[in-house]
XYZ file of C-alpha atoms in Angstrom:
491
model
C 0.000 0.000 0.000
C 1.077 3.606 -0.560
C 2.284 5.147 2.666
C 1.245 8.697 3.626
C 4.145 10.795 4.868
C 4.018 14.177 6.647
C 3.645 17.477 4.839
C 4.342 17.719 1.123
C 6.442 14.550 1.015
C 5.376 12.315 -1.870
C 3.485 9.114 -1.190
C 5.643 6.011 -1.069
C 4.661 3.341 -3.597
C 5.561 -0.287 -3.276
C 6.917 -0.309 -6.812
C 7.780 2.141 -9.577
C 8.606 1.241 -13.154
C 10.773 3.240 -15.537
C 9.667 2.646 -19.114
C 6.352 1.199 -20.229
C 7.156 -1.190 -23.011
C 5.817 -4.741 -23.214
C 7.793 -5.925 -20.166
C 6.518 -3.249 -17.824
C 3.022 -3.443 -19.317
C 3.140 -7.132 -18.358
C 4.337 -6.051 -14.908
C 1.335 -3.722 -14.566
C -1.041 -6.482 -15.682
C 0.394 -8.861 -13.077
C -0.038 -6.166 -10.425
C -3.630 -5.543 -11.515
C -4.498 -9.235 -11.266
C -2.802 -9.554 -7.884
C -4.596 -6.532 -6.452
C -7.947 -7.738 -7.758
C -7.735 -10.983 -5.778
C -6.333 -9.716 -2.465
C -7.582 -7.344 0.185
C -6.605 -3.723 0.430
C -3.894 -4.436 2.981
C -2.116 -6.836 0.635
C -2.406 -4.692 -2.486
C 0.843 -3.635 -4.173
C 0.763 -0.007 -5.260
C 2.675 0.959 -8.364
C 3.247 3.646 -10.940
C 5.210 3.810 -14.195
C 6.857 6.589 -16.181
C 7.117 6.431 -19.982
C 8.890 9.006 -22.121
C 6.686 8.491 -25.173
C 3.361 10.301 -25.424
C 1.582 6.953 -25.864
C 2.409 3.276 -25.990
C 4.632 2.299 -28.908
C 6.794 -0.718 -29.640
C 9.076 -0.910 -32.688
C 6.744 1.308 -34.678
C 9.455 1.816 -37.265
C 9.431 -1.905 -38.066
C 5.685 -2.622 -38.161
C 5.897 -3.718 -41.787
C 2.462 -4.752 -42.992
C 3.298 -8.386 -43.776
C 5.883 -9.022 -41.029
C 4.915 -11.668 -38.499
C 5.952 -12.373 -34.940
C 8.757 -14.849 -34.346
C 7.275 -16.220 -31.136
C 3.991 -18.001 -30.542
C 0.948 -15.910 -29.640
C 0.779 -17.990 -26.443
C 3.914 -16.172 -25.314
C 1.890 -13.024 -24.822
C 2.026 -10.769 -21.774
C 0.177 -13.094 -19.397
C -0.649 -16.614 -20.596
C 2.404 -18.550 -19.400
C 1.951 -16.976 -15.954
C -1.859 -17.108 -15.845
C -3.576 -19.053 -18.654
C -6.997 -17.811 -17.512
C -6.043 -14.131 -17.609
C -8.489 -11.644 -19.098
C -5.497 -9.855 -20.648
C -4.424 -12.648 -23.004
C -4.042 -12.387 -26.761
C -7.050 -14.681 -27.147
C -9.181 -12.333 -25.042
C -7.950 -9.481 -27.217
C -9.042 -11.384 -30.329
C -12.425 -12.060 -28.787
C -12.873 -8.358 -28.027
C -12.035 -7.510 -31.638
C -14.379 -10.141 -33.093
C -11.529 -12.068 -34.751
C -11.114 -15.125 -32.520
C -12.759 -17.611 -34.905
C -10.996 -16.078 -37.902
C -7.646 -16.445 -36.149
C -8.349 -20.078 -35.260
C -9.219 -20.801 -38.886
C -5.970 -19.169 -39.920
C -4.104 -22.122 -38.310
C -1.039 -20.035 -37.476
C 0.851 -19.595 -34.209
C 2.500 -16.374 -35.365
C 0.306 -13.273 -35.677
C 1.125 -10.272 -37.806
C 3.500 -7.969 -35.952
C 1.117 -5.052 -36.438
C -1.651 -7.141 -34.855
C 0.488 -8.012 -31.840
C 1.348 -4.355 -31.450
C -2.372 -3.607 -31.390
C -2.731 -6.269 -28.693
C -0.013 -4.537 -26.655
C -1.828 -1.211 -27.019
C -5.087 -2.870 -25.965
C -3.422 -4.383 -22.889
C -1.625 -1.153 -21.996
C -4.946 0.709 -22.103
C -6.331 -1.693 -19.476
C -3.810 -0.393 -16.933
C -3.318 3.179 -18.107
C -4.200 4.448 -14.637
C -0.782 3.163 -13.541
C 1.313 5.060 -16.107
C 2.280 8.655 -16.767
C 3.060 9.017 -20.470
C 5.171 11.878 -21.723
C 7.328 11.764 -18.582
C 11.094 11.413 -18.860
C 12.891 10.235 -15.752
C 15.774 12.574 -14.985
C 17.021 11.400 -11.607
C 16.775 8.733 -8.946
C 17.982 9.677 -5.474
C 18.328 7.762 -2.221
C 16.179 8.761 0.737
C 18.299 7.962 3.801
C 16.872 7.315 7.239
C 19.053 6.198 10.169
C 21.949 5.448 7.836
C 19.988 3.227 5.466
C 18.330 3.946 2.115
C 14.667 3.349 2.899
C 13.141 4.766 -0.290
C 14.125 5.832 -3.780
C 12.951 9.228 -4.992
C 12.224 9.359 -8.717
C 12.072 12.702 -10.538
C 10.439 12.915 -13.962
C 10.020 15.811 -16.359
C 6.938 16.486 -18.465
C 7.387 19.667 -20.451
C 8.448 22.299 -17.936
C 6.969 20.487 -14.939
C 8.854 18.168 -12.639
C 7.119 15.537 -10.543
C 8.520 13.431 -7.739
C 7.471 9.966 -6.621
C 8.960 7.716 -3.957
C 9.115 3.928 -3.991
C 10.415 0.962 -2.064
C 11.219 -0.885 -5.295
C 12.146 0.062 -8.862
C 11.678 -1.999 -12.012
C 13.967 -0.760 -14.769
C 13.190 -1.321 -18.442
C 16.147 0.587 -19.862
C 16.423 -1.660 -22.928
C 18.939 -1.119 -25.698
C 19.994 1.677 -28.023
C 20.438 1.583 -31.805
C 24.043 0.808 -32.697
C 25.740 2.516 -35.630
C 29.177 1.893 -37.143
C 31.867 4.047 -35.586
C 31.912 7.554 -36.994
C 28.498 7.251 -38.678
C 25.572 9.395 -37.579
C 21.912 9.229 -38.500
C 20.610 11.811 -40.946
C 17.894 12.284 -43.556
C 19.765 9.850 -45.804
C 21.404 7.583 -43.218
C 18.834 5.623 -41.222
C 18.865 2.987 -38.549
C 16.367 0.255 -39.378
C 14.309 1.257 -36.329
C 13.460 4.464 -38.244
C 12.337 2.719 -41.430
C 8.605 3.401 -41.539
C 8.958 6.829 -39.941
C 11.432 7.872 -42.643
C 10.278 6.061 -45.754
C 7.085 8.053 -46.234
C 9.249 11.112 -46.745
C 10.344 9.607 -50.056
C 6.807 9.638 -51.474
C 6.702 11.631 -54.679
C 10.390 11.039 -55.353
C 12.042 8.410 -57.523
C 14.852 6.837 -55.467
C 17.313 4.867 -57.557
C 19.328 2.942 -54.980
C 19.175 1.838 -51.343
C 22.043 0.255 -49.428
C 21.008 -1.999 -46.523
C 23.756 -3.085 -44.124
C 23.227 -6.107 -41.886
C 22.625 -9.854 -41.870
C 19.765 -10.324 -39.418
C 15.991 -10.492 -39.659
C 15.506 -6.731 -39.686
C 18.070 -6.300 -42.462
C 16.395 -8.948 -44.616
C 12.956 -7.469 -43.938
C 14.238 -4.025 -44.937
C 15.622 -5.414 -48.186
C 12.348 -7.168 -49.028
C 10.206 -4.166 -48.056
C 12.214 -1.583 -49.976
C 12.374 -3.881 -53.025
C 8.580 -4.121 -52.987
C 7.883 -0.489 -52.088
C 10.149 1.030 -54.759
C 9.850 -1.138 -57.879
C 12.305 0.958 -59.910
C 15.063 1.130 -57.294
C 18.114 -1.062 -56.855
C 18.492 -2.611 -53.405
C 22.044 -3.462 -52.347
C 22.425 -5.754 -49.346
C 25.806 -5.659 -47.585
C 26.883 -8.253 -45.023
C 30.018 -10.075 -43.888
C 28.709 -13.598 -44.454
C 28.226 -15.561 -47.656
C 24.493 -15.324 -47.179
C 21.745 -14.897 -44.626
C 21.872 -17.569 -41.925
C 18.594 -19.316 -41.022
C 17.206 -19.119 -37.511
C 17.050 -22.416 -35.643
C 13.452 -22.531 -34.442
C 13.271 -26.292 -34.110
C 11.386 -27.713 -31.168
C 14.386 -28.948 -29.196
C 16.441 -25.798 -29.783
C 13.525 -23.676 -28.617
C 13.906 -25.187 -25.157
C 16.550 -22.514 -24.586
C 13.585 -20.119 -24.238
C 11.801 -22.253 -21.626
C 11.373 -20.799 -18.127
C 13.262 -23.771 -16.719
C 16.254 -22.909 -18.879
C 16.638 -19.695 -16.887
C 17.141 -21.690 -13.684
C 19.725 -23.904 -15.368
C 21.585 -21.005 -16.915
C 21.612 -19.011 -13.687
C 23.231 -21.840 -11.711
C 25.653 -22.931 -14.458
C 29.380 -22.150 -14.191
C 30.625 -19.319 -16.388
C 32.275 -21.627 -18.905
C 29.007 -23.526 -19.364
C 27.128 -20.259 -19.773
C 29.478 -19.332 -22.610
C 29.027 -22.722 -24.250
C 25.238 -22.494 -24.052
C 25.294 -19.092 -25.717
C 27.627 -20.405 -28.421
C 25.460 -23.471 -28.968
C 22.179 -21.614 -29.236
C 23.056 -18.162 -30.504
C 21.560 -19.151 -33.856
C 18.108 -19.254 -32.291
C 18.189 -15.495 -31.841
C 21.244 -13.618 -33.050
C 21.894 -12.336 -36.586
C 19.633 -14.925 -38.180
C 16.686 -14.803 -40.578
C 13.519 -16.854 -40.980
C 14.117 -19.462 -43.659
C 10.957 -18.524 -45.593
C 12.224 -14.968 -46.029
C 15.656 -16.217 -47.094
C 14.025 -18.443 -49.721
C 11.802 -15.611 -50.960
C 14.755 -13.263 -51.412
C 16.831 -15.880 -53.218
C 13.897 -16.776 -55.456
C 13.390 -13.121 -56.341
C 17.084 -12.611 -56.996
C 17.291 -15.650 -59.292
C 14.149 -14.622 -61.182
C 15.645 -11.201 -61.856
C 18.843 -12.789 -63.180
C 16.836 -14.952 -65.561
C 14.812 -11.988 -66.805
C 17.813 -9.650 -66.978
C 16.182 -7.144 -64.633
C 18.416 -7.365 -61.588
C 17.457 -4.967 -58.812
C 18.579 -7.102 -55.873
C 22.348 -7.028 -55.332
C 24.057 -8.956 -52.570
C 27.527 -7.721 -51.634
C 28.481 -10.608 -49.376
C 31.717 -11.246 -47.468
C 32.003 -7.472 -47.328
C 31.604 -4.648 -44.864
C 30.707 -0.985 -44.900
C 33.913 1.045 -44.527
C 32.777 4.569 -45.319
C 29.733 6.814 -45.474
C 29.796 10.328 -46.982
C 26.507 12.129 -46.488
C 25.577 14.759 -49.058
C 22.549 16.979 -49.709
C 21.307 14.927 -52.658
C 22.966 11.507 -52.278
C 24.924 9.465 -49.782
C 28.097 7.652 -50.838
C 28.735 4.251 -49.254
C 32.089 2.515 -49.555
C 31.951 -1.272 -49.289
C 35.142 -3.308 -48.898
C 35.535 -6.997 -49.709
C 36.806 -8.983 -46.749
C 38.553 -11.370 -49.149
C 40.333 -9.104 -51.613
C 40.167 -5.688 -49.994
C 38.618 -4.316 -53.176
C 36.426 -1.267 -52.626
C 33.034 -0.712 -54.231
C 31.574 2.793 -54.134
C 27.800 3.041 -54.156
C 26.019 6.365 -54.582
C 22.616 5.881 -53.002
C 19.525 7.776 -51.998
C 19.508 6.134 -48.564
C 21.763 3.900 -46.463
C 19.832 1.775 -43.952
C 21.896 0.447 -41.055
C 20.354 -2.719 -39.621
C 23.386 -2.993 -37.352
C 21.734 -3.990 -34.129
C 21.623 -2.445 -30.694
C 23.944 -1.807 -27.769
C 22.869 -2.450 -24.196
C 22.066 0.619 -22.150
C 23.599 0.712 -18.694
C 20.572 -0.111 -16.551
C 21.937 1.915 -13.645
C 22.902 4.987 -15.683
C 20.120 7.065 -14.164
C 20.566 5.858 -10.590
C 23.166 8.461 -9.627
C 24.477 7.883 -6.123
C 22.233 4.832 -5.757
C 24.442 3.017 -8.266
C 27.284 3.076 -5.760
C 25.330 0.542 -3.690
C 25.115 -1.953 -6.589
C 27.590 -4.823 -6.714
C 29.487 -5.887 -9.849
C 31.500 -8.954 -10.745
C 35.175 -9.089 -11.692
C 34.277 -8.182 -15.266
C 32.383 -5.095 -14.185
C 28.968 -6.608 -14.878
C 26.099 -6.070 -12.485
C 25.448 -8.884 -10.041
C 21.813 -9.924 -10.345
C 19.910 -12.322 -8.115
C 17.669 -15.072 -9.490
C 14.598 -12.879 -8.893
C 16.098 -10.207 -11.224
C 16.953 -8.003 -8.237
C 20.291 -6.228 -8.250
C 22.687 -7.391 -5.563
C 23.386 -4.403 -3.339
C 25.029 -3.580 -0.055
C 22.910 -3.868 3.118
C 22.428 -0.115 3.424
C 20.139 -0.140 0.400
C 16.887 -1.622 1.648
C 15.039 -0.912 -1.599
C 14.803 -3.446 -4.394
C 15.996 -2.607 -7.909
C 14.797 -5.101 -10.513
C 15.926 -5.418 -14.125
C 13.798 -6.241 -17.147
C 16.644 -6.739 -19.591
C 20.379 -6.400 -19.191
C 20.602 -9.780 -17.451
C 21.784 -12.026 -20.252
C 25.063 -12.713 -18.439
C 23.138 -14.089 -15.457
C 19.771 -15.301 -16.798
C 20.544 -16.269 -20.376
C 19.214 -15.581 -23.816
C 15.648 -14.731 -22.748
C 16.864 -11.772 -20.684
C 14.729 -9.227 -22.522
C 12.699 -11.389 -24.888
C 8.937 -11.790 -25.081
C 9.374 -15.546 -24.672
C 9.778 -15.271 -20.917
C 8.146 -11.918 -20.125
C 5.009 -13.263 -18.441
C 7.008 -15.592 -16.180
C 9.637 -12.968 -15.411
C 7.183 -10.331 -14.173
C 5.472 -12.930 -12.004
C 8.793 -13.769 -10.375
C 9.567 -10.101 -9.793
C 6.146 -9.517 -8.237
C 6.541 -12.565 -5.994
C 9.915 -11.233 -4.858
C 8.490 -7.799 -4.030
C 5.669 -9.372 -2.021
C 7.881 -11.879 -0.207
C 10.409 -9.230 0.781
C 7.660 -6.950 2.030
C 6.473 -9.717 4.344
C 9.969 -10.491 5.638
C 10.684 -9.272 9.196
C 13.044 -6.372 9.741
C 16.398 -7.133 11.366
C 18.688 -4.142 11.361
C 20.588 -2.609 8.439
C 20.438 -5.763 6.337
C 16.658 -5.971 6.462
C 14.738 -6.343 3.271
C 13.123 -3.314 1.605
C 9.875 -4.555 3.072
C 10.998 -3.769 6.580
C 9.126 -0.461 6.753
C 5.644 -1.349 7.957
C 2.687 0.104 6.120
C 0.000 1.672 8.315
C -3.362 -0.033 8.022
C -4.978 3.366 7.574
C -2.916 4.270 4.512
C -4.996 4.797 1.372
C -4.488 2.424 -1.521
C -3.664 5.169 -4.009
C -1.988 3.852 -7.093
C -0.036 6.989 -7.954
C 0.810 10.366 -6.572
C 2.906 13.245 -7.785
C 4.197 16.422 -6.240
C 4.919 19.281 -8.684
C 8.327 20.863 -8.177
C 8.556 24.553 -8.888
C 12.260 24.684 -9.632
C 14.502 22.307 -11.611
C 16.056 19.634 -9.459
C 19.805 19.079 -9.913
C 20.395 15.633 -11.313
C 23.274 13.276 -10.761
C 22.418 11.165 -13.800
C 19.991 11.538 -16.657
C 18.497 8.933 -18.960
C 15.368 8.373 -20.974
C 13.583 5.107 -21.496
C 11.103 4.281 -24.217
C 8.997 1.262 -24.953
C 10.542 1.036 -28.365
C 13.934 0.426 -26.775
C 12.833 -2.938 -25.488
C 14.875 -5.084 -27.964
C 17.440 -7.798 -27.702
C 21.224 -7.446 -27.983
C 23.117 -8.811 -30.959
C 26.139 -11.055 -31.015
C 28.204 -9.557 -33.824
C 26.761 -6.114 -34.399
C 24.591 -7.215 -37.287
C 21.281 -8.347 -35.968
C 17.672 -7.709 -35.215
C 15.123 -7.816 -32.432
C 13.493 -11.193 -31.941
C 9.869 -10.099 -31.794
């Protein structure tokens, strides 16, 4: 329950989430279901901040014919609660498409349809989120030498609001990765910008696109641009001989099972590395075999007809980009011979993956309480809670950024429903644990029975608050890392 404090001090929530992408939407749904089945005293109060003005997830890659790469049963709730009213099947029923979907005989919905499902689910818990709010600082609130609460400051326009919480759930996600020295512009895009940028070419007659990358997003960009601009040449650049197929066989897919997280977490480091090496081709820099076959078929047909528009510059890499007002010049170098090919293009699309954001970048002084291993990586408990020193009684949970401890499903949809259930269980269990001095759990502060069960509260701040760290988190950032810099989200 939210705890009322004296004066103008913000209410203290049990949990606050930074970012409201699919993972934290699933967190809010789990909270809603929990609160609906318990009494007021056992309710878990929560609020979320999201930088975007509304829910959005990979909007730049919602290509009309692109499908999900995970089963619809791996939605936001089903694996945690098969009877949930927030499932994809309930969404279909509400839209009048359940029977049509069943007749379709397909486990993999259109990506645009699953995005609509996410929006539908997010709307069910929109009382828990403040959209258009960018978190600018997290500060420790110290009482008797221990950090009892975390104070979260968010900016919306010129207004600052402050919330306090006993626990944080971070969804900091990843950031688009570009080759060194290359910056995005009107003619140099990251694939995450595709649909937002491509409409700007309407009414023009582009002659050539260069798409760099070997993963699913790169292949989808090649296919989409080839279809969208029937008079343009599409040049695909990648370091391999060809696109590598994703291993989505039944046995290999066990790496995404909830039980695999337990096994990975307890495995020695050398076994962790072997598991990632063994099963990287389920997720990293790989392409659905049907799309590979379609692209090859199209390429061969064009060769037969003498109308080649698909060019594959394989075993090569992008070594230079010169951005101009009318064209962009891409230099591609063969990895075998060193020969350079210069391509003057209308647009260069970089499907070059994502880099992990430091999940504690916005924690400021709070980050000093977080433990790291010998390699500088954050130590994370099995319940996705950061390992911290005893003075920090608050819980900080990660949704993503835990691949080194929890394996390949760290930030994937495959395990989202289970993961948020485990985080919620941890928050509840720690709240019930008895206090015992400085090392007590964040639950050690008792909640008065008279405290109102408000879900959110905010206190306007009239003057800017000095920040020790600044970061912004968006739902669209919730994507997986890549192994070799050329990859794609696994949707």
